[in-house]
CSV table of C-alpha atoms and ligand atoms in Angstrom, one decimal:
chain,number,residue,atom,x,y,z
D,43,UNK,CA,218.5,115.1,-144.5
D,44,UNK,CA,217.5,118.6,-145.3
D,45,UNK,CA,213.8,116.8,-144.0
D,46,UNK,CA,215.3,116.5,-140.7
D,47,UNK,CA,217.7,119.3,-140.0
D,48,UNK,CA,215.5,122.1,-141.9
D,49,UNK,CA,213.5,123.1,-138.7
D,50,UNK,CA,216.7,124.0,-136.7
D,51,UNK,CA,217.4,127.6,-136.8
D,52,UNK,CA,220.9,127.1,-135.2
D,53,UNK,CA,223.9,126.3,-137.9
D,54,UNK,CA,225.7,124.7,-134.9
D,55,UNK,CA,222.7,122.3,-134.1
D,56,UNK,CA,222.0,121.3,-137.8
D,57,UNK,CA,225.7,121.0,-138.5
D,58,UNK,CA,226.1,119.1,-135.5
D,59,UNK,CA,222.9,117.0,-136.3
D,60,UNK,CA,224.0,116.1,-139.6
D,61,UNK,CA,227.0,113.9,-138.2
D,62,UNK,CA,225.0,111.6,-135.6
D,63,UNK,CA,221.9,111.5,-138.4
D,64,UNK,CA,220.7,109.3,-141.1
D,65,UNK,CA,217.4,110.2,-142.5
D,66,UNK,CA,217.3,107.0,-143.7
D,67,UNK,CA,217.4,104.8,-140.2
D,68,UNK,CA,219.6,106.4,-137.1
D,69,UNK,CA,221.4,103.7,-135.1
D,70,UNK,CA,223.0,105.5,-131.7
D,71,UNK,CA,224.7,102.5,-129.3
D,72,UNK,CA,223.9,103.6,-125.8
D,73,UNK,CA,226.8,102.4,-123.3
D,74,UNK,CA,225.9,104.2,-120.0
D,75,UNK,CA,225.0,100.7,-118.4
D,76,UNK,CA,227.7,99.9,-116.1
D,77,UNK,CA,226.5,102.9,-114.7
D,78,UNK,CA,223.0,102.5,-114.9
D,79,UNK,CA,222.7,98.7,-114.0
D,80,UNK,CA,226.3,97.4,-112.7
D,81,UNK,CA,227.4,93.8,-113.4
D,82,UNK,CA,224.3,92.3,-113.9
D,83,UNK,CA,224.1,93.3,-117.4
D,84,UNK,CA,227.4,92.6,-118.6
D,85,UNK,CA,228.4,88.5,-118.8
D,86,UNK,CA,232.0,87.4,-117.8
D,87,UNK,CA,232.9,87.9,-121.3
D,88,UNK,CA,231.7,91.3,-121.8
D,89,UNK,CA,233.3,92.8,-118.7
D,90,UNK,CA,235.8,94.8,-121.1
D,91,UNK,CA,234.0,98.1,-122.6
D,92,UNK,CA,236.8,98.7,-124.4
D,93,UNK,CA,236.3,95.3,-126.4
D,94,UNK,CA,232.4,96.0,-127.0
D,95,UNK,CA,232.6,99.2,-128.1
D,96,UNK,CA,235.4,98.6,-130.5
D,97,UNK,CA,233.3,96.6,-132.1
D,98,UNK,CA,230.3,98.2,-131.9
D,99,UNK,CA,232.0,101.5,-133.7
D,100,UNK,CA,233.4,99.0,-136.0
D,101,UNK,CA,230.2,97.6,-137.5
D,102,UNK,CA,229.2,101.5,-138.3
D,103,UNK,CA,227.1,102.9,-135.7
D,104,UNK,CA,225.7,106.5,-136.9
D,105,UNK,CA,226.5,107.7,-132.9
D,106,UNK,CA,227.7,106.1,-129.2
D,107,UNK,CA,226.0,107.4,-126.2
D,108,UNK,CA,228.9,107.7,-123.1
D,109,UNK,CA,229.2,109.4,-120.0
D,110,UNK,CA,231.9,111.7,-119.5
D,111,UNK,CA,234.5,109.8,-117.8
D,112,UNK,CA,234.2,106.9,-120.5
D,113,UNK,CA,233.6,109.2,-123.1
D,114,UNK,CA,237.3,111.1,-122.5
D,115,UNK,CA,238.7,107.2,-121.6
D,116,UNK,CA,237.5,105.8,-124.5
D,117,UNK,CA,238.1,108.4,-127.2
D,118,UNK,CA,241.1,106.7,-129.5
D,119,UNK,CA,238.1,104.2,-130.2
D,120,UNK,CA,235.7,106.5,-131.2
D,121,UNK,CA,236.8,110.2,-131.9
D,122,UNK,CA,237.0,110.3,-136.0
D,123,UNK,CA,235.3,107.2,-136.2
D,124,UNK,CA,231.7,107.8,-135.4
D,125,UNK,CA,229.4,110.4,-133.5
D,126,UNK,CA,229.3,111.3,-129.8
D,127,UNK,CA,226.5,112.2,-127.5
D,128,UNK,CA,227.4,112.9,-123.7
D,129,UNK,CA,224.8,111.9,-121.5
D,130,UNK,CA,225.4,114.1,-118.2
D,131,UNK,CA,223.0,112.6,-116.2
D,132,UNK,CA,222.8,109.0,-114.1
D,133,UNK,CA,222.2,107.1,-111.5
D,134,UNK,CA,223.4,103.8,-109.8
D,135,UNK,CA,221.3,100.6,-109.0
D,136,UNK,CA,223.1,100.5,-105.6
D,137,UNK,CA,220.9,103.5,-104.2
D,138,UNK,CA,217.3,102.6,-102.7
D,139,UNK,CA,214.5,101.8,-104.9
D,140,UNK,CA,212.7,105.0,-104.9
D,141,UNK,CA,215.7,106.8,-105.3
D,142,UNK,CA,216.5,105.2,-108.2
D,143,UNK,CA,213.4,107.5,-109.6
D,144,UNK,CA,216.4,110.7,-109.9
D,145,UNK,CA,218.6,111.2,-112.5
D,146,UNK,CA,221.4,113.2,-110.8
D,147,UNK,CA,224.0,115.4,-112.9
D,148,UNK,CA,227.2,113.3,-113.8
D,149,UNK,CA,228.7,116.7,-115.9
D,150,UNK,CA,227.9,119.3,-117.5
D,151,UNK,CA,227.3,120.9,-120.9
D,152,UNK,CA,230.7,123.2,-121.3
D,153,UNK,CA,232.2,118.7,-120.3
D,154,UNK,CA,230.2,117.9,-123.6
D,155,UNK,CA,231.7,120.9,-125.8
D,156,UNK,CA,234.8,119.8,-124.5
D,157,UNK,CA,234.8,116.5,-125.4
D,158,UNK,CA,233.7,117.3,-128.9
D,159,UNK,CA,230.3,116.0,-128.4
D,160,UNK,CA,227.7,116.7,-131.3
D,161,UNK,CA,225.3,116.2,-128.8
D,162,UNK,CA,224.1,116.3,-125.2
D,163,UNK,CA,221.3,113.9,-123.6
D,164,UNK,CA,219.6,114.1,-120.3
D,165,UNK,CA,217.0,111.5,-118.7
D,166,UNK,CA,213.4,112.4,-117.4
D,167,UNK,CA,211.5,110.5,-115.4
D,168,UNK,CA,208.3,112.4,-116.2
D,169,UNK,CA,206.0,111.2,-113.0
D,170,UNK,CA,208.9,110.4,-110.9
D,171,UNK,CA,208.7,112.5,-107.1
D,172,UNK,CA,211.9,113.6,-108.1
D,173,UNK,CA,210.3,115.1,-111.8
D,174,UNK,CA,211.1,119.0,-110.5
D,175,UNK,CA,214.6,118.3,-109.9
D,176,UNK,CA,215.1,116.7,-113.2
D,177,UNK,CA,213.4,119.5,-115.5
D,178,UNK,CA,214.9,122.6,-113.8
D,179,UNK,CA,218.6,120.3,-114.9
D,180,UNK,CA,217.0,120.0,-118.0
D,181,UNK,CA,216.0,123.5,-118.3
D,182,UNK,CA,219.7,124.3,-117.4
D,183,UNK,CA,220.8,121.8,-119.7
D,184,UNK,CA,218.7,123.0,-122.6
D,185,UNK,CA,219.6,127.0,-122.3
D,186,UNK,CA,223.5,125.9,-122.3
D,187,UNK,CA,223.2,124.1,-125.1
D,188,UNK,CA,221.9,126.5,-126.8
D,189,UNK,CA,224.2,128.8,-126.4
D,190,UNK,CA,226.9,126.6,-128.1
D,191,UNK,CA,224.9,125.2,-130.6
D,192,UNK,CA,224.5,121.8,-129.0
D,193,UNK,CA,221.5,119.5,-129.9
D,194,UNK,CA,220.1,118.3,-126.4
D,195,UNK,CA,218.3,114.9,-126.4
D,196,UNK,CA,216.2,114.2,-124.1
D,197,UNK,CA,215.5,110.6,-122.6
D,198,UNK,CA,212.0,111.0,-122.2
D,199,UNK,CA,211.1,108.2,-119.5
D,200,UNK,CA,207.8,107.8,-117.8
D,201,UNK,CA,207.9,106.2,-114.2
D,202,UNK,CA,206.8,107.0,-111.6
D,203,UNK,CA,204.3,105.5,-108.4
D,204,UNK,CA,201.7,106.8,-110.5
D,205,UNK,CA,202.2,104.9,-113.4
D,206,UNK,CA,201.2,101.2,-114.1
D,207,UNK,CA,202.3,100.8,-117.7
D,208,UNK,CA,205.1,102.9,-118.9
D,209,UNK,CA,204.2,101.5,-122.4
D,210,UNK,CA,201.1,102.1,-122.6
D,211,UNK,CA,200.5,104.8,-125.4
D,212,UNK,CA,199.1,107.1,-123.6
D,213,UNK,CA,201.7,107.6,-121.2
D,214,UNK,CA,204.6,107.2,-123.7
D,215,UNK,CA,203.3,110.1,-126.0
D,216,UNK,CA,202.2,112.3,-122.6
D,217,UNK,CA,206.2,112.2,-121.9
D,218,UNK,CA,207.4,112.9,-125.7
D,219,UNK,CA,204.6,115.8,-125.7
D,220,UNK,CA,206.0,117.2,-122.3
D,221,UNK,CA,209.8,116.7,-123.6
D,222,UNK,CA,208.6,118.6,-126.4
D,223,UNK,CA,207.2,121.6,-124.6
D,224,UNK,CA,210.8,121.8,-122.5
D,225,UNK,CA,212.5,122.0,-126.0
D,226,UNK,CA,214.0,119.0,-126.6
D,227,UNK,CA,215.8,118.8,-130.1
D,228,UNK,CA,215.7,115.5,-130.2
D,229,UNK,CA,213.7,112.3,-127.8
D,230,UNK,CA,214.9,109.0,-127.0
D,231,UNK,CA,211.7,107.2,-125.8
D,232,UNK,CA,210.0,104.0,-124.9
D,233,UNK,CA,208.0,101.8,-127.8
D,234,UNK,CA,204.7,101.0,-127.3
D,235,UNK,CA,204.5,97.5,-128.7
D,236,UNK,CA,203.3,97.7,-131.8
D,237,UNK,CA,203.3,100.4,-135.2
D,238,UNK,CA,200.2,101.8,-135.0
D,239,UNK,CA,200.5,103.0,-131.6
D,240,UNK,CA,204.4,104.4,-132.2
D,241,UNK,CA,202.8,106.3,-134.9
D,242,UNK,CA,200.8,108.3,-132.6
D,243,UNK,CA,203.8,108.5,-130.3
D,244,UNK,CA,205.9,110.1,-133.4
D,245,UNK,CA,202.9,112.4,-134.3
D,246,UNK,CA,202.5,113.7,-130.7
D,247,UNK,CA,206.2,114.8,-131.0
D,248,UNK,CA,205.3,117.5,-133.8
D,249,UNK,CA,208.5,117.0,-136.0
D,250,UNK,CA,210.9,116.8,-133.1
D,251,UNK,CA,213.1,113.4,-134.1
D,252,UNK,CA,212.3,110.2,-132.0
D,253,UNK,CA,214.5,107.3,-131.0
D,254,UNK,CA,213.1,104.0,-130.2
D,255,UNK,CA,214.7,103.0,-126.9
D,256,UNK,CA,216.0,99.9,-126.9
D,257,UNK,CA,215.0,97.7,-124.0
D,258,UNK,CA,215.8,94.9,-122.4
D,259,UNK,CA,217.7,91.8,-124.4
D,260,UNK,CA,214.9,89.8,-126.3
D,261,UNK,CA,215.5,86.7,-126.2
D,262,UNK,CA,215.2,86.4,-130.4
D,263,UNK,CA,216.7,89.2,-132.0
D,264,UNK,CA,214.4,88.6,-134.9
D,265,UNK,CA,211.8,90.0,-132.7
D,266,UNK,CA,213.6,93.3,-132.2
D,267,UNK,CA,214.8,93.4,-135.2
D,268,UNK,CA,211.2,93.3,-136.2
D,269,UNK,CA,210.5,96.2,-133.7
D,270,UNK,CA,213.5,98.7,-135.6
D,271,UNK,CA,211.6,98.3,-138.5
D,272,UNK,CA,207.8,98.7,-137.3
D,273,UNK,CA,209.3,102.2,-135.4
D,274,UNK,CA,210.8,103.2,-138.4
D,275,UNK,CA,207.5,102.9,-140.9
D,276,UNK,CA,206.1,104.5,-138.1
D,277,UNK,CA,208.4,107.8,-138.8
D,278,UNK,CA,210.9,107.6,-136.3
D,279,UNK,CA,214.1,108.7,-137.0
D,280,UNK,CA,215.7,105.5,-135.7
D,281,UNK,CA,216.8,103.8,-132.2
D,282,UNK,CA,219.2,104.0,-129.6
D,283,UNK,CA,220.3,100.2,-128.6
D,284,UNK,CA,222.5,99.1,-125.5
D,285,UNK,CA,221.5,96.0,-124.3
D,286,UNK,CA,220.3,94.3,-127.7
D,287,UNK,CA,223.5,94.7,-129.2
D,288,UNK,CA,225.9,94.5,-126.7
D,289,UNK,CA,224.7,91.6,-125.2
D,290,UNK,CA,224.1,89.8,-128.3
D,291,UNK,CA,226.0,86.4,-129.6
D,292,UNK,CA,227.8,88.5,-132.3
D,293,UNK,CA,227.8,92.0,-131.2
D,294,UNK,CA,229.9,92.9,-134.7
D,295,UNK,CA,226.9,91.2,-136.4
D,296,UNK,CA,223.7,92.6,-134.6
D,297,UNK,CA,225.2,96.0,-135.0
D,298,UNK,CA,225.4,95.5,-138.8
D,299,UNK,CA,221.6,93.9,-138.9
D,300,UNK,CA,220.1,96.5,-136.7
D,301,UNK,CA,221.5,99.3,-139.1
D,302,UNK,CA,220.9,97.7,-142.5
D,303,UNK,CA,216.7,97.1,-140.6
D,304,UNK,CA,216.5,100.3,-139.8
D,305,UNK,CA,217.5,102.0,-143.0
D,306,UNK,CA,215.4,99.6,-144.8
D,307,UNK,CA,217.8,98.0,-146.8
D,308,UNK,CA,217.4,94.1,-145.2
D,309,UNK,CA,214.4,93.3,-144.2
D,310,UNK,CA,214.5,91.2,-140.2
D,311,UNK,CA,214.2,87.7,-142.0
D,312,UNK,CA,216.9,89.1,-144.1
D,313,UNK,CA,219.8,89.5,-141.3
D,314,UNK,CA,218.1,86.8,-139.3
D,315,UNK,CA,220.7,83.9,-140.3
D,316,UNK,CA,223.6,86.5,-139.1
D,317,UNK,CA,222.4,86.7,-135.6
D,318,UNK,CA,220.4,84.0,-134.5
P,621,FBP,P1,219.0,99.7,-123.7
P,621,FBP,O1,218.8,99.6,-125.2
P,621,FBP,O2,219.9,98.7,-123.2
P,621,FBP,O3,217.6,99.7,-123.1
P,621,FBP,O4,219.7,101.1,-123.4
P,621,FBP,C1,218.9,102.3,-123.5
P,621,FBP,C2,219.0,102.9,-122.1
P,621,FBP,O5,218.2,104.1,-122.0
P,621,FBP,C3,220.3,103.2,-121.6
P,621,FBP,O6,220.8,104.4,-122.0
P,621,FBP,C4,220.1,103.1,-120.1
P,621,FBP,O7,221.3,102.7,-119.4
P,621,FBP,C5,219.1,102.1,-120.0
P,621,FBP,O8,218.4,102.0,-121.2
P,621,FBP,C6,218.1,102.3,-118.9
P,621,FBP,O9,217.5,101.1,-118.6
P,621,FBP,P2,216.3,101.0,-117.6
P,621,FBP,O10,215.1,101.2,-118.4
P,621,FBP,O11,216.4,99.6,-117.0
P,621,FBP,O12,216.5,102.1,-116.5
């Protein structure tokens, strides 16, 4: 832990750090997809949040990732029972396409310290038309944070009409670099396919934490599973998973398979049986 924590000056931030961390694999559920996406993620019998996060929290995530409102709705399910990171930005699917390139502010920091968030996460869309909007928030973001203490993590997104591949190495460690140089404590960010590649990506971020984000549902789990575990020999400090957990056949199970991957204590043929 020390590993981790020991290049934060701030008491508050490590302190705060040290409950949503493990050095040995981090596993943060994101849940800001209603939101994000609508319906179309969420089949007729995952229509409940309060159901999928139950179980989610349940199977021992180190963190859940909720926007305000549902983080102040939903807190008998996870206050004492798990981290929380407020994400105060957003947008809808329901705007037009090259709107959906903003992140606008859903809340605030002083929401977060409220809420008794031990962190605070913001998206970029480093390229997007809409990138100076998003880093002066950020820059906002980041200063009030600081003041209490907060960690602020940044989802570090490339995309923009300038931008073919938004894995393509390149690109992914030009946005952790850039979320680096605005002060992120911590970045949630694309993978780039393969190890070697995320290494780079984890080198470029010069000790600040990455987070593997988690994508879009494969269609075998051992193949993501298989992903946690290439990110995490390449020195990432874990993932944050929404749609690879919550829209799996067992979410209780996945949850439990993605964590024991990560921290390296099954390997993916390992857990396979429990979630195919
Ligand atoms: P997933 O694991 O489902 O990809 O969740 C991570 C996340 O960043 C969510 O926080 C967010 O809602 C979603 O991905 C954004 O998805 P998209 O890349 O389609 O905008």
């Amino acid at each position: 832990m020390a590993g981790v924590l020991s290049s934060f000056s701030s008491v508050g931030k490590r302190v705060r750090l040290s409950r949503i961390i493990d050095p040995r694999g981090t596993l943060i559920f994101a849940f800001d997809h209603w939101l994000e996406h609508g319906p179309v993620d969420f089949p007729e019998d995952r229509l409940d949040p309060r159901v999928i996060l139950e179980a989610v929290v349940d199977a021992g995530v180190d963190a859940v990732m909720l926007t305000p409102g549902d983080a102040r709705l939903f807190s008998d399910i996870w206050a004492g029972r798990t981290g929380l990171v407020v994400k105060i930005t957003g947008k809808t699917s329901l705007r037009p396409r090259d709107e959906q390139l903003l992140q606008s502010l859903i809340g605030s920091v002083e929401d977060a310290v409220r809420l008794g968030a031990d962190a605070v996460a913001a998206t970029v869309y480093w390229g997007s038309p809409w990138e100076d909007v998003m880093v002066r928030n950020w820059a906002l973001i980041r200063e009030a944070a600081e003041e209490y203490g907060l960690p602020a993590l940044q989802l570090a997104y490339p995309r923009g009409p300038t931008i073919k591949d938004r894995h393509d190495v390149n690109i992914v460690l030009y946005g952790v670099r850039s979320a680096v140089m605005v002060g992120a404590d911590l970045i949630k960010t694309y993978y780039t396919g393969d190890k070697e590649s995320y290494r780079k990506v984890v080198e470029a971020a010069s000790g600040v934490p990455v987070l593997m984000s988690g994508g879009p549902r494969r269609s075998n789990p051992l193949e993501f599973l298989r992903d946690l575990r290439d990110v995490r020999e390449a020195g990432a400090l874990g993932a944050v998973v929404g749609r690879n957990i919550f829209q799996a056949k067992d979410i209780r199970a996945m949850t439990v398979a993605c964590k024991l991957v990560l921290t390296g204590r099954a390997s993916p043929e390992d857990v396979y049986e429990e979630v195919r």
